[in-house]
C-alpha positions as YAML, in Angstrom:
chain: A
units: angstrom
residues:
- id: 1
  name: MET
  ca: [-28.90, 19.44, -35.48]
- id: 2
  name: HIS
  ca: [-31.95, 20.53, -37.46]
- id: 3
  name: ARG
  ca: [-33.16, 23.32, -39.73]
- id: 4
  name: ALA
  ca: [-36.39, 25.21, -39.00]
- id: 5
  name: LEU
  ca: [-38.55, 27.52, -41.07]
- id: 6
  name: ILE
  ca: [-39.60, 30.76, -39.37]
- id: 7
  name: VAL
  ca: [-42.68, 32.39, -40.92]
- id: 8
  name: VAL
  ca: [-42.80, 36.06, -39.96]
- id: 9
  name: ASP
  ca: [-46.07, 37.99, -39.52]
- id: 10
  name: VAL
  ca: [-48.15, 36.66, -42.40]
- id: 11
  name: GLN
  ca: [-51.18, 38.52, -41.02]
- id: 12
  name: LYS
  ca: [-54.21, 40.20, -42.55]
- id: 13
  name: ASP
  ca: [-53.14, 43.73, -41.59]
- id: 14
  name: PHE
  ca: [-49.86, 43.30, -43.52]
- id: 15
  name: CYS
  ca: [-51.51, 42.09, -46.71]
- id: 16
  name: GLU
  ca: [-53.68, 43.84, -49.27]
- id: 17
  name: GLY
  ca: [-56.81, 45.18, -47.56]
- id: 18
  name: GLY
  ca: [-55.10, 45.47, -44.18]
- id: 19
  name: SER
  ca: [-54.24, 48.60, -42.22]
- id: 20
  name: VAL
  ca: [-50.54, 48.49, -43.16]
- id: 21
  name: PRO
  ca: [-50.61, 46.55, -46.43]
- id: 22
  name: VAL
  ca: [-47.49, 45.30, -48.17]
- id: 23
  name: LYS
  ca: [-48.16, 44.74, -51.85]
- id: 24
  name: GLY
  ca: [-47.68, 41.13, -52.80]
- id: 25
  name: GLY
  ca: [-48.26, 40.00, -49.22]
- id: 26
  name: ALA
  ca: [-51.31, 37.86, -49.98]
- id: 27
  name: GLU
  ca: [-49.56, 36.05, -52.82]
- id: 28
  name: ARG
  ca: [-46.54, 35.41, -50.64]
- id: 29
  name: ALA
  ca: [-48.81, 34.14, -47.84]
- id: 30
  name: GLY
  ca: [-50.11, 31.44, -50.15]
- id: 31
  name: ALA
  ca: [-46.64, 30.55, -51.38]
- id: 32
  name: ILE
  ca: [-45.37, 30.28, -47.80]
- id: 33
  name: ALA
  ca: [-48.26, 27.99, -46.84]
- id: 34
  name: ALA
  ca: [-47.42, 25.73, -49.77]
- id: 35
  name: LEU
  ca: [-43.73, 25.73, -48.78]
- id: 36
  name: ALA
  ca: [-44.55, 24.87, -45.16]
- id: 37
  name: ASN
  ca: [-46.84, 22.01, -46.16]
- id: 38
  name: ARG
  ca: [-44.42, 20.68, -48.76]
- id: 39
  name: ALA
  ca: [-41.18, 20.97, -46.79]
- id: 40
  name: ARG
  ca: [-42.23, 20.21, -43.20]
- id: 41
  name: GLY
  ca: [-40.60, 16.92, -42.27]
- id: 42
  name: ALA
  ca: [-38.48, 16.88, -45.43]
- id: 43
  name: ARG
  ca: [-36.42, 20.07, -45.58]
- id: 44
  name: TYR
  ca: [-37.51, 21.33, -42.16]
- id: 45
  name: ALA
  ca: [-37.65, 19.51, -38.86]
- id: 46
  name: HIS
  ca: [-39.90, 22.29, -37.56]
- id: 47
  name: VAL
  ca: [-41.99, 25.19, -38.82]
- id: 48
  name: VAL
  ca: [-42.86, 28.07, -36.50]
- id: 49
  name: ALA
  ca: [-44.69, 31.34, -37.08]
- id: 50
  name: THR
  ca: [-44.61, 34.77, -35.47]
- id: 51
  name: ARG
  ca: [-47.49, 37.20, -35.01]
- id: 52
  name: ASP
  ca: [-47.62, 40.87, -34.17]
- id: 53
  name: HIS
  ca: [-49.84, 41.00, -31.08]
- id: 54
  name: HIS
  ca: [-50.12, 44.62, -29.99]
- id: 55
  name: ILE
  ca: [-51.95, 45.71, -26.85]
- id: 56
  name: ASP
  ca: [-50.29, 49.04, -26.03]
- id: 57
  name: PRO
  ca: [-47.07, 49.42, -28.03]
- id: 58
  name: GLY
  ca: [-46.63, 53.09, -27.20]
- id: 59
  name: GLY
  ca: [-45.07, 55.23, -29.94]
- id: 60
  name: HIS
  ca: [-45.10, 52.32, -32.38]
- id: 61
  name: PHE
  ca: [-48.67, 53.41, -33.21]
- id: 62
  name: SER
  ca: [-48.98, 56.92, -34.62]
- id: 63
  name: ASP
  ca: [-51.47, 59.15, -36.39]
- id: 64
  name: HIS
  ca: [-48.44, 60.58, -38.23]
- id: 65
  name: PRO
  ca: [-46.26, 57.51, -38.81]
- id: 66
  name: ASP
  ca: [-42.77, 57.62, -40.26]
- id: 67
  name: PHE
  ca: [-43.08, 53.99, -41.47]
- id: 68
  name: ARG
  ca: [-39.73, 53.16, -39.89]
- id: 69
  name: ASP
  ca: [-40.38, 53.13, -36.17]
- id: 70
  name: SER
  ca: [-44.01, 54.23, -36.10]
- id: 71
  name: PHE
  ca: [-46.97, 52.92, -38.09]
- id: 72
  name: PRO
  ca: [-50.76, 53.21, -38.24]
- id: 73
  name: VAL
  ca: [-52.64, 51.02, -35.77]
- id: 74
  name: HIS
  ca: [-52.25, 47.37, -36.80]
- id: 75
  name: CYS
  ca: [-52.42, 43.81, -35.49]
- id: 76
  name: VAL
  ca: [-54.22, 44.76, -32.28]
- id: 77
  name: ALA
  ca: [-54.56, 41.68, -30.10]
- id: 78
  name: GLY
  ca: [-57.90, 40.02, -30.74]
- id: 79
  name: SER
  ca: [-58.68, 42.01, -33.90]
- id: 80
  name: ALA
  ca: [-59.45, 40.49, -37.28]
- id: 81
  name: GLY
  ca: [-56.37, 42.20, -38.72]
- id: 82
  name: SER
  ca: [-54.11, 40.35, -36.32]
- id: 83
  name: GLU
  ca: [-55.20, 36.96, -37.63]
- id: 84
  name: PHE
  ca: [-53.11, 34.99, -40.09]
- id: 85
  name: HIS
  ca: [-54.02, 35.77, -43.71]
- id: 86
  name: PRO
  ca: [-56.49, 33.26, -45.18]
- id: 87
  name: ALA
  ca: [-53.94, 32.25, -47.82]
- id: 88
  name: PHE
  ca: [-51.66, 31.03, -45.02]
- id: 89
  name: GLN
  ca: [-54.41, 29.11, -43.22]
- id: 90
  name: PRO
  ca: [-53.77, 25.82, -45.09]
- id: 91
  name: ALA
  ca: [-50.45, 25.55, -43.26]
- id: 92
  name: MET
  ca: [-52.19, 26.07, -39.92]
- id: 93
  name: ALA
  ca: [-55.02, 23.66, -40.74]
- id: 94
  name: SER
  ca: [-52.64, 20.91, -41.82]
- id: 95
  name: GLY
  ca: [-50.64, 21.09, -38.61]
- id: 96
  name: ALA
  ca: [-47.46, 22.06, -40.43]
- id: 97
  name: VAL
  ca: [-46.84, 24.90, -37.96]
- id: 98
  name: ASP
  ca: [-45.47, 23.58, -34.68]
- id: 99
  name: GLU
  ca: [-45.68, 26.74, -32.60]
- id: 100
  name: VAL
  ca: [-46.74, 30.40, -32.81]
- id: 101
  name: PHE
  ca: [-44.78, 33.19, -31.12]
- id: 102
  name: TYR
  ca: [-46.56, 36.43, -30.20]
- id: 103
  name: LYS
  ca: [-44.61, 39.68, -30.09]
- id: 104
  name: GLY
  ca: [-45.11, 43.35, -29.42]
- id: 105
  name: ALA
  ca: [-47.78, 43.45, -26.74]
- id: 106
  name: HIS
  ca: [-46.23, 46.54, -25.16]
- id: 107
  name: SER
  ca: [-43.46, 47.45, -27.62]
- id: 108
  name: ALA
  ca: [-42.66, 47.56, -31.31]
- id: 109
  name: SER
  ca: [-40.93, 44.15, -31.21]
- id: 110
  name: LYS
  ca: [-40.07, 43.71, -34.86]
- id: 111
  name: SER
  ca: [-38.02, 40.57, -34.29]
- id: 112
  name: GLY
  ca: [-39.64, 37.20, -33.81]
- id: 113
  name: PHE
  ca: [-36.92, 36.52, -31.24]
- id: 114
  name: GLU
  ca: [-38.64, 39.05, -28.99]
- id: 115
  name: GLY
  ca: [-41.78, 36.92, -29.07]
- id: 116
  name: ALA
  ca: [-43.03, 34.10, -26.88]
- id: 117
  name: ALA
  ca: [-45.35, 31.16, -27.21]
- id: 118
  name: VAL
  ca: [-48.53, 31.06, -25.13]
- id: 119
  name: ASP
  ca: [-46.61, 29.22, -22.38]
- id: 120
  name: GLY
  ca: [-44.02, 32.01, -22.26]
- id: 121
  name: THR
  ca: [-41.21, 30.16, -24.05]
- id: 122
  name: GLY
  ca: [-39.11, 32.47, -26.22]
- id: 123
  name: LEU
  ca: [-38.32, 31.64, -29.83]
- id: 124
  name: ALA
  ca: [-34.58, 31.07, -29.30]
- id: 125
  name: ALA
  ca: [-35.17, 28.82, -26.30]
- id: 126
  name: TRP
  ca: [-37.78, 26.81, -28.21]
- id: 127
  name: LEU
  ca: [-35.49, 26.31, -31.19]
- id: 128
  name: HIS
  ca: [-32.53, 25.30, -29.02]
- id: 129
  name: ALA
  ca: [-34.73, 22.85, -27.10]
- id: 130
  name: HIS
  ca: [-35.68, 21.26, -30.42]
- id: 131
  name: GLN
  ca: [-32.02, 20.92, -31.51]
- id: 132
  name: VAL
  ca: [-32.34, 23.54, -34.26]
- id: 133
  name: SER
  ca: [-29.10, 25.12, -35.41]
- id: 134
  name: LYS
  ca: [-30.12, 26.53, -38.81]
- id: 135
  name: ILE
  ca: [-33.07, 28.75, -39.68]
- id: 136
  name: ASP
  ca: [-34.73, 29.88, -42.89]
- id: 137
  name: VAL
  ca: [-36.72, 33.09, -42.50]
- id: 138
  name: VAL
  ca: [-39.66, 34.10, -44.71]
- id: 139
  name: GLY
  ca: [-42.64, 36.45, -44.44]
- id: 140
  name: ILE
  ca: [-43.57, 40.12, -44.21]
- id: 141
  name: ALA
  ca: [-41.92, 42.54, -44.47]
- id: 142
  name: THR
  ca: [-38.46, 41.95, -45.89]
- id: 143
  name: ASP
  ca: [-37.21, 45.36, -44.77]
- id: 144
  name: HIS
  ca: [-38.68, 45.28, -41.26]
- id: 145
  name: CYS
  ca: [-39.65, 42.17, -39.30]
- id: 146
  name: VAL
  ca: [-38.02, 39.62, -41.60]
- id: 147
  name: LYS
  ca: [-34.73, 41.52, -41.39]
- id: 148
  name: ALA
  ca: [-34.96, 41.96, -37.63]
- id: 149
  name: THR
  ca: [-35.76, 38.29, -37.08]
- id: 150
  name: ALA
  ca: [-32.89, 37.08, -39.26]
- id: 151
  name: LEU
  ca: [-30.39, 39.45, -37.61]
- id: 152
  name: ASP
  ca: [-31.48, 38.39, -34.12]
- id: 153
  name: GLY
  ca: [-31.27, 34.77, -35.21]
- id: 154
  name: VAL
  ca: [-27.60, 35.22, -36.00]
- id: 155
  name: LYS
  ca: [-27.06, 36.99, -32.66]
- id: 156
  name: ALA
  ca: [-28.72, 34.01, -30.93]
- id: 157
  name: GLY
  ca: [-26.23, 31.65, -32.55]
- id: 158
  name: PHE
  ca: [-28.23, 30.26, -35.46]
- id: 159
  name: GLU
  ca: [-27.01, 29.91, -39.02]
- id: 160
  name: ALA
  ca: [-29.55, 32.06, -40.87]
- id: 161
  name: ARG
  ca: [-30.83, 32.18, -44.41]
- id: 162
  name: VAL
  ca: [-33.58, 34.39, -45.83]
- id: 163
  name: LEU
  ca: [-35.62, 32.97, -48.71]
- id: 164
  name: LEU
  ca: [-36.41, 36.20, -50.52]
- id: 165
  name: ASP
  ca: [-38.79, 34.45, -52.94]
- id: 166
  name: TYR
  ca: [-41.07, 34.07, -49.93]
- id: 167
  name: THR
  ca: [-40.87, 37.65, -48.65]
- id: 168
  name: ALA
  ca: [-42.53, 40.96, -49.53]
- id: 169
  name: GLY
  ca: [-40.84, 44.32, -48.99]
- id: 170
  name: VAL
  ca: [-42.41, 47.69, -48.24]
- id: 171
  name: ALA
  ca: [-40.20, 49.81, -50.48]
- id: 172
  name: HIS
  ca: [-37.32, 49.30, -52.90]
- id: 173
  name: ASP
  ca: [-34.70, 51.43, -51.13]
- id: 174
  name: SER
  ca: [-35.37, 50.08, -47.65]
- id: 175
  name: THR
  ca: [-35.47, 46.52, -48.95]
- id: 176
  name: GLU
  ca: [-32.13, 46.95, -50.72]
- id: 177
  name: ALA
  ca: [-30.65, 48.42, -47.53]
- id: 178
  name: ALA
  ca: [-32.05, 45.54, -45.48]
- id: 179
  name: MET
  ca: [-30.56, 42.99, -47.87]
- id: 180
  name: ALA
  ca: [-27.15, 44.65, -47.61]
- id: 181
  name: GLU
  ca: [-27.36, 44.70, -43.81]
- id: 182
  name: MET
  ca: [-28.28, 41.02, -43.71]
- id: 183
  name: ARG
  ca: [-25.45, 40.07, -46.06]
- id: 184
  name: ASP
  ca: [-23.01, 42.01, -43.91]
- id: 185
  name: ALA
  ca: [-24.18, 39.99, -40.90]
- id: 186
  name: GLY
  ca: [-23.37, 36.74, -42.69]
- id: 187
  name: ILE
  ca: [-26.95, 35.84, -43.57]
- id: 188
  name: GLU
  ca: [-27.36, 33.91, -46.81]
- id: 189
  name: LEU
  ca: [-29.95, 35.39, -49.17]
- id: 190
  name: THR
  ca: [-31.65, 33.35, -51.90]
- id: 191
  name: GLY
  ca: [-34.10, 34.44, -54.58]
- id: 192
  name: ALA
  ca: [-35.62, 37.92, -54.78]
- id: 193
  name: PRO
  ca: [-38.28, 39.69, -52.70]
- id: 194
  name: VAL
  ca: [-41.44, 41.04, -54.23]
- id: 195
  name: VAL
  ca: [-41.43, 44.84, -53.94]
- id: 196
  name: LEU
  ca: [-44.40, 46.37, -55.72]
- id: 197
  name: VAL
  ca: [-44.42, 50.11, -55.14]
...
C-alpha cells in the first residue's frame, strides 16, 4: 500500500491579494510545490490537489460572513481567483500532480473528500483504486479545509498525517482548536502551521 500527498486549495483567492487571503499562503504555496516535486515518486506514490470550484454554494457566500460557515465570494468557477497560486504552478508544470479534485460547486464542501475529478471520480475512490492507504495533507487553511480533509480521510479509512509546516491557518484560536480536533481523531501532526494575524 502507498502514501499520497493531498494538496488542499492552494488557490489565488486564499493567498495574499485574493478575496479571502490567508497570510503566509503564498509562501506555503511555493514550499508545497517544492515538496511535491522533490517527494513525488520517492516519499509519495501519488500527489493530488483539491480546488474550491464554486458555482452557486448558497449561504457559503455572504455579504456579512462569519468566517466559519460563510465567507466573501471566492474561488468562483472560471475566475482568476480560483486558479492555483503561481507559486504552486511549478508542481503542476512538472507533472508532479496526478489528479485535481474540484469541490463546492453547489455547497460549501470544505473537505477534499467531497470533491471529484473531471471524470466524476471521488477522492476516496481514486486513492483506493491507486492502492493508497496513508495520506499526508497540506495546504490552506489549516483550520478549515485542511482540517476537514484530514478528518474525512480518517473516516474513509486512511491513516492520516498533517504536515503543519506546509499549512497556513486563518487565526490562532481556530487553528489551535483544529489541531486539537485532529489529534483527538488520531491524526498525526508534524511541524507547525504559519498563523500570521
